Coordinates of C-alpha atoms and ligand atoms in Angstrom, one line a residue:
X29 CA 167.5 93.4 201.2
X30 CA 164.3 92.3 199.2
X31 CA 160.9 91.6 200.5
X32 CA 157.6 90.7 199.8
X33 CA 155.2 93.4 201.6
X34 CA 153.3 94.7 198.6
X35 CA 152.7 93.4 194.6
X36 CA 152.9 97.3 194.2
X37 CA 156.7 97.2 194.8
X38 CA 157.7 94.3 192.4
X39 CA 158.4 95.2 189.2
X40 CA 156.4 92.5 186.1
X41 CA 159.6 91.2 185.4
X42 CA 160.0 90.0 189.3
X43 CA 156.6 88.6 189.9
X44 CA 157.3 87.0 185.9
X45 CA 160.9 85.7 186.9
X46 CA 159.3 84.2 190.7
X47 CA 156.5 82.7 188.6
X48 CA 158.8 80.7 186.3
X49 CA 160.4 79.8 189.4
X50 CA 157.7 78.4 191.1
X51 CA 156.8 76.2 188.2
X52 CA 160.7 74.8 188.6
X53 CA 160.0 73.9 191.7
X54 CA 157.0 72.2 191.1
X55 CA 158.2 70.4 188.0
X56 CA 161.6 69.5 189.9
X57 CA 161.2 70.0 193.8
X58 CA 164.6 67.5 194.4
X59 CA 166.5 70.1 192.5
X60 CA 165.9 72.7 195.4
X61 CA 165.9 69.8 198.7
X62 CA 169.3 71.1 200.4
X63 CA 168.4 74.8 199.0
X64 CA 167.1 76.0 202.8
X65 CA 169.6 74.1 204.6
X66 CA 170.1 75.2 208.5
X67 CA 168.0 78.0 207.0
X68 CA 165.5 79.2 209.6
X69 CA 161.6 80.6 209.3
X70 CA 159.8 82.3 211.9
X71 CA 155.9 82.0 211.1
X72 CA 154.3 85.0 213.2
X73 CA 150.5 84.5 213.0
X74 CA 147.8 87.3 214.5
X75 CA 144.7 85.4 212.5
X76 CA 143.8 81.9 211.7
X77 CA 145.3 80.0 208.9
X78 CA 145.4 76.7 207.3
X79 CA 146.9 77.0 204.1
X80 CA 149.7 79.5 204.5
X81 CA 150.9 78.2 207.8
X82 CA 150.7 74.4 206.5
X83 CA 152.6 75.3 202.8
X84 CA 155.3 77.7 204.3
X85 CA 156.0 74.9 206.8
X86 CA 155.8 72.2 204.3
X87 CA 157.8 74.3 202.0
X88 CA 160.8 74.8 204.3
X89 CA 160.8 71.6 205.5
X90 CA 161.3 70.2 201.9
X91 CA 163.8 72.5 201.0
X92 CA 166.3 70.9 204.2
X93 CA 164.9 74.1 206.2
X94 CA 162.8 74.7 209.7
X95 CA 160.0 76.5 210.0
X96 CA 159.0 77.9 213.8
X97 CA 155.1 78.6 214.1
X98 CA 154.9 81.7 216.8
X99 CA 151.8 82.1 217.9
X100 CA 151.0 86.3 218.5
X101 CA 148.3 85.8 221.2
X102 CA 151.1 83.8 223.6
X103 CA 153.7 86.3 222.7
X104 CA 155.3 89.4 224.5
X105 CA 154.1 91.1 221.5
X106 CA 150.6 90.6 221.5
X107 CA 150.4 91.2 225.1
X108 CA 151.6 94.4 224.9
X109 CA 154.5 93.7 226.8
X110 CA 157.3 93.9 223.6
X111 CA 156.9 96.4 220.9
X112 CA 156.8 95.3 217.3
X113 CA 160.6 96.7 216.6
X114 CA 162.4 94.8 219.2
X115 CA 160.3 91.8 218.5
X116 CA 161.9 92.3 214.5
X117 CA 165.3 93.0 215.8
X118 CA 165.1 89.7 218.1
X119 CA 164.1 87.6 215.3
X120 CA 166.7 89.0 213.1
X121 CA 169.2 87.7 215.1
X122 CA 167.9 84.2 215.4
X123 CA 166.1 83.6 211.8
X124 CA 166.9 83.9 208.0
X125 CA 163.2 85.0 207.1
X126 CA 160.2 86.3 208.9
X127 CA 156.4 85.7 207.2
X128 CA 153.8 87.3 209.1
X129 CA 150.1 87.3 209.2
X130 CA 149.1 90.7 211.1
X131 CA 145.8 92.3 211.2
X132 CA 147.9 96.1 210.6
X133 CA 149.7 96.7 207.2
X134 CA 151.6 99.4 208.8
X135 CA 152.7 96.5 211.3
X136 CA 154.1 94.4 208.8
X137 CA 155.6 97.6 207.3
X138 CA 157.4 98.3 211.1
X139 CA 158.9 95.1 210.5
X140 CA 160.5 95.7 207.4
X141 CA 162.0 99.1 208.3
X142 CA 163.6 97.5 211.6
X143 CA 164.0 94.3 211.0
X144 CA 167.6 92.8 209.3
X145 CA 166.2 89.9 207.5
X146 CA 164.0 89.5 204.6
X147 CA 160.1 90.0 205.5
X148 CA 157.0 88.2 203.7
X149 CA 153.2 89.3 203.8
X150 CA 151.3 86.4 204.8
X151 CA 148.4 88.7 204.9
X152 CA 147.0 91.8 206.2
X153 CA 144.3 93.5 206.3
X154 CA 145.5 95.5 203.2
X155 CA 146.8 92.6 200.8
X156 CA 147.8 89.0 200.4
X157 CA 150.2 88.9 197.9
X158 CA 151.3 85.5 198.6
X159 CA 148.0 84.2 197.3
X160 CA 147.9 86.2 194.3
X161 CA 151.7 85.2 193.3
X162 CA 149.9 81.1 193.3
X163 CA 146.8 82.5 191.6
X164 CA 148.4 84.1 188.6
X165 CA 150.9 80.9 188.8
X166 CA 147.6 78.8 188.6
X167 CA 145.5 81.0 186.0
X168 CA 149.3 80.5 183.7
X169 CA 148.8 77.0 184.3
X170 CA 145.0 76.9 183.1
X171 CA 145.4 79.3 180.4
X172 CA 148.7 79.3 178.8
X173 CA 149.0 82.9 179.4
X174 CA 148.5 86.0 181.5
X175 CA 148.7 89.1 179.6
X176 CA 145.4 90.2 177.8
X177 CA 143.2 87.8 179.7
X178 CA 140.2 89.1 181.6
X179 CA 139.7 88.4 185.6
X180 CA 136.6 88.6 187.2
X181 CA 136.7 89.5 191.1
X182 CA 132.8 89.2 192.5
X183 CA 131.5 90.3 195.9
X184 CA 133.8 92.2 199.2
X185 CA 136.2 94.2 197.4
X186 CA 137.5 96.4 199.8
X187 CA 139.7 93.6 200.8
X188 CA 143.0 92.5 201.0
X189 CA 142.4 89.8 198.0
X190 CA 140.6 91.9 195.8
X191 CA 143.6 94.6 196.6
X192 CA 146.6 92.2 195.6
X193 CA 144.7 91.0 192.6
X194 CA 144.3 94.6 191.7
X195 CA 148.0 95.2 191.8
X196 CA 149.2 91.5 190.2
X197 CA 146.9 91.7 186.9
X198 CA 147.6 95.4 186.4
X199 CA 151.1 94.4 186.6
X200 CA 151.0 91.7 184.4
X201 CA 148.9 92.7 181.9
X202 CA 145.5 90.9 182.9
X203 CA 142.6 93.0 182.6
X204 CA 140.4 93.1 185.5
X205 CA 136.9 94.0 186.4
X206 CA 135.6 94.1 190.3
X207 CA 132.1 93.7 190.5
X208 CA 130.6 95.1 194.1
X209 CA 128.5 96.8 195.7
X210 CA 128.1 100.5 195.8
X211 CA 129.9 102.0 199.2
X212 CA 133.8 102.5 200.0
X213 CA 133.1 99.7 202.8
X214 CA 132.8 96.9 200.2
X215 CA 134.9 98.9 197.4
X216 CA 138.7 98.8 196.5
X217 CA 140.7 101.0 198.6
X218 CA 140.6 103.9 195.7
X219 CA 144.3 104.3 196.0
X220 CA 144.9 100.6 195.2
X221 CA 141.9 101.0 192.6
X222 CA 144.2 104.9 191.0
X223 CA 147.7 103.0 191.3
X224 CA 146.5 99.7 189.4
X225 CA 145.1 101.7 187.1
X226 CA 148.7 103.6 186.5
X227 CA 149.8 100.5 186.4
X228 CA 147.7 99.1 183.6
X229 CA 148.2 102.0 181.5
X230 CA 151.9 100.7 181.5
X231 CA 151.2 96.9 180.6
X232 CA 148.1 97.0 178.6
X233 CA 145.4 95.9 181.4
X234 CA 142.1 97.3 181.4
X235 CA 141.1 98.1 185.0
X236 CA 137.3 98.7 185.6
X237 CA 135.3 99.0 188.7
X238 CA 131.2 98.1 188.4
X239 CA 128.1 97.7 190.6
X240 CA 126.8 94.9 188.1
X241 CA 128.0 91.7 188.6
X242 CA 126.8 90.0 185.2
X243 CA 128.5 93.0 183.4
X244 CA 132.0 92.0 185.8
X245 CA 131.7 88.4 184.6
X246 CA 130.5 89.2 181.3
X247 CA 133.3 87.6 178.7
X248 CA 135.6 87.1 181.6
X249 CA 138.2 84.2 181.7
X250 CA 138.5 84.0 185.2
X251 CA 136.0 84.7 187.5
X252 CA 137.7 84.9 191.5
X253 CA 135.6 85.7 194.8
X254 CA 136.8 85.7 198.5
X255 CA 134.9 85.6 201.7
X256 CA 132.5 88.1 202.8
X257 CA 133.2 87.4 206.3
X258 CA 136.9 87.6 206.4
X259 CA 139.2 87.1 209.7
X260 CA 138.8 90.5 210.8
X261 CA 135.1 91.1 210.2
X262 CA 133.4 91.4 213.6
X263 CA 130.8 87.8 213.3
X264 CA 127.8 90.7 214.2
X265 CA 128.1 92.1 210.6
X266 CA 127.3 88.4 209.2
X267 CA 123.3 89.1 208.5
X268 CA 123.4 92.4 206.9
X269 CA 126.5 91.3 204.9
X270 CA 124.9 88.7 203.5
X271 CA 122.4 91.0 202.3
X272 CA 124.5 93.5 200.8
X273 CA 126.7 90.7 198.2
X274 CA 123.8 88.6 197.6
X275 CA 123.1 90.0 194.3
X276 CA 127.3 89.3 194.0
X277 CA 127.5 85.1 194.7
X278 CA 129.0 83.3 192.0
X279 CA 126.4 81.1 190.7
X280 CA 125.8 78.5 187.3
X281 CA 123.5 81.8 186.3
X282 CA 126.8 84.3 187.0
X283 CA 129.0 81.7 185.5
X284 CA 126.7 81.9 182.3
X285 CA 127.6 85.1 181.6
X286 CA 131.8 84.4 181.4
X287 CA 133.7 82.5 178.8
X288 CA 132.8 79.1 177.8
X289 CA 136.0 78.0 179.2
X290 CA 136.3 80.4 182.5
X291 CA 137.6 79.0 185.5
X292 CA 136.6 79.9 188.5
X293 CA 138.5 80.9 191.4
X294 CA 138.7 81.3 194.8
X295 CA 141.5 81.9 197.9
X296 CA 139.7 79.8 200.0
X297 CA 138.4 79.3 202.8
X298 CA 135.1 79.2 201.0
X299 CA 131.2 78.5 202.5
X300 CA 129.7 77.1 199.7
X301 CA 126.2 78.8 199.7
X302 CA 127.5 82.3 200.5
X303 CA 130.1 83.8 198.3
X304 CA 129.9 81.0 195.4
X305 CA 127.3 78.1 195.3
X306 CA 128.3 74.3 195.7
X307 CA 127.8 73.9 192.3
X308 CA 130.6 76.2 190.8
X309 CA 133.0 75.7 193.8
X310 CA 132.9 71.9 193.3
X311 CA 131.8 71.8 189.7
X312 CA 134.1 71.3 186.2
X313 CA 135.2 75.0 186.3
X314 CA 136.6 75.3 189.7
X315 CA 140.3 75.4 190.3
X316 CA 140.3 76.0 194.0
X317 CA 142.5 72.8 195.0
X318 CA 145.2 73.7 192.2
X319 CA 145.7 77.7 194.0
X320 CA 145.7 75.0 197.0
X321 CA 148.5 73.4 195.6
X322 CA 150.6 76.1 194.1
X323 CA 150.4 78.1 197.5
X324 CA 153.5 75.1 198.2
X325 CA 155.6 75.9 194.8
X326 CA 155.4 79.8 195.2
X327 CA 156.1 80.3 198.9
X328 CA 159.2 78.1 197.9
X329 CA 160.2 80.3 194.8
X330 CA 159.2 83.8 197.0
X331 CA 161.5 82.6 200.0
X332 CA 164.2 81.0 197.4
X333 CA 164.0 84.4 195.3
X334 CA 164.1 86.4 198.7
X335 CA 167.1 84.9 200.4
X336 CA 169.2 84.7 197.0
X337 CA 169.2 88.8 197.6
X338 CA 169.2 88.6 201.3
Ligands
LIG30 N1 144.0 81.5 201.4 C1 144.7 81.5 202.5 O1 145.5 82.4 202.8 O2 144.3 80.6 203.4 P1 144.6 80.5 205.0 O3 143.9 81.6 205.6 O4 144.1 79.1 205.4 O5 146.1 80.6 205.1
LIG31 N1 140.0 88.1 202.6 C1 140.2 86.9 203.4 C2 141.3 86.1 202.8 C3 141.6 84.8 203.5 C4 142.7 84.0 203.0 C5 140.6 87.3 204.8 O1 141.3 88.3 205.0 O2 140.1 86.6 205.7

């Protein structure tokens, strides 16, 4: 049984193969419209979401699949009154395919080891590999290529984004560079930061960790940042957070310092003002709509790939 917990535990060549796959489906969706048929996902979110609930739906549904939204707060689970492993062995025996959105990695992980059907991340507070699966998908897209380009990540980067991006370039042969600030609360976890780096010794990536963001964007062709407030930051932190990636916001001055051509990146959602300025996130350079987009395409390739093993 295969599933998608961790970039760590796909090999290049399965992120590579799932890649080309998710540019099938885009180029030829009809191909794959009976694929999911009487196929059933269960959608278990913990945290807000707009675009993975809405494109894993979506995604099913245009496959000749269902997609059940279960809601954690109304559940026996998130009461409390259900443990996680008989919550996974229920759903096994109702569902093909679980994604979940959970605030605990080692939740998600519960799931897996008790569960009998195949399990996707929809994020936790560890990693999103989802996202990064469409991002490399889009960066392909933009630039023709993966291996021996040079990604960017600006601002929070002990984070679930800057974690999966960690694990996807090294793995692919991207180089990447995380600019933030000084302090293991806004730095990679250093395990991530150690394995990516083991990683990249493997495909060629240059892995690099600074406190200067101009030096991070410096000759970069992709520059990516996330929110500095994400879903489980307590909304009390806001004002000194702010303060603390200031000096990281992707700006027209940041920008400068990449490649003519960069593209600029981000998961979304965004606050335009905050993490990147209005001017970048809706300006010639952005890409944000296109991850948007290929969010669809690869949740349909990861669930396609994941139930061809299951
Ligand atoms: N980027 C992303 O995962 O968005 P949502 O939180 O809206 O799902
Ligand atoms: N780092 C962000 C990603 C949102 C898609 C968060 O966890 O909220």
């Amino acid at each position: 049984m295969k599933h998608l917990v961790t970039l760590k535990d796909w090999s290049s060549e399965e992120i590579l193969q799932v890649l080309d796959l998710a540019d099938e489906l885009k180029r030829e969706p009809s191909k794959y419209y009976d694929t999911m048929h009487r196929k059933v996902l269960v959608m278990i979110f913990e945290k807000p979401s707009l675009r993975t609930r809405v494109s894993f739906e979506t995604g099913m549904c245009q496959m000749g699949g269902d997609a059940i939204y279960y809601d954690m707060s109304t559940s026996p689970l998130g009461s409390g009154k259900e443990n996680i492993h008989d919550t996974i062995k229920v759903l096994s025996r109702y569902a093909d395919i679980v994604m979940a959105r959970l605030f605990s990695h080692a939740s998600l992980e519960e799931m897996v080891k008790y569960g009998s059907i195949p399990v996707i991340n929809g994020l936790t507070n560890y990693t999103h590999p989802c996202q990064i699966l469409a991002d490399l998908q889009t960066v392909r897209e933009h630039k023709g290529a993966l291996k021996g380009l040079t990604l960017a990540y600006l601002g929070d980067a002990f984070n679930n984004v800057t974690h999966s991006l960690l694990f996807g370039c090294a793995k692919v042969g991207m180089n990447i560079r995380v600019g933030c600030p000084a302090g293991k609360e806004y730095s990679p976890d250093p395990q991530v930061l150690a394995d990516a780096q083991a990683f990249g010794a493997i495909s060629g990536a240059e892995v690099r960790l600074t406190h200067d963001a101009a030096e991070a964007v410096k000759g970069a062709d992709v520059v990516y940042t996330d929110s500095w407030m994400s879903y489980h930051i307590p909304e009390a932190e806001l004002d000194a957070r702010v303060r603390v990636f200031r000096p990281y916001q992707v700006n027209a001055e940041l920008m400068a310092h990449a490649n003519k051509e960069a593209i600029f990146m981000n998961c979304l959602p965004a606050i335009r003002g905050y993490e990147q300025t209005a001017e970048v996130m809706d300006g010639p350079q952005s890409v944000v709509f296109d991850e948007v987009e290929n969010r669809l395409h690869m949740h349909k390739a990861v669930m396609v790939h994941l139930l061809n093993q299951a």
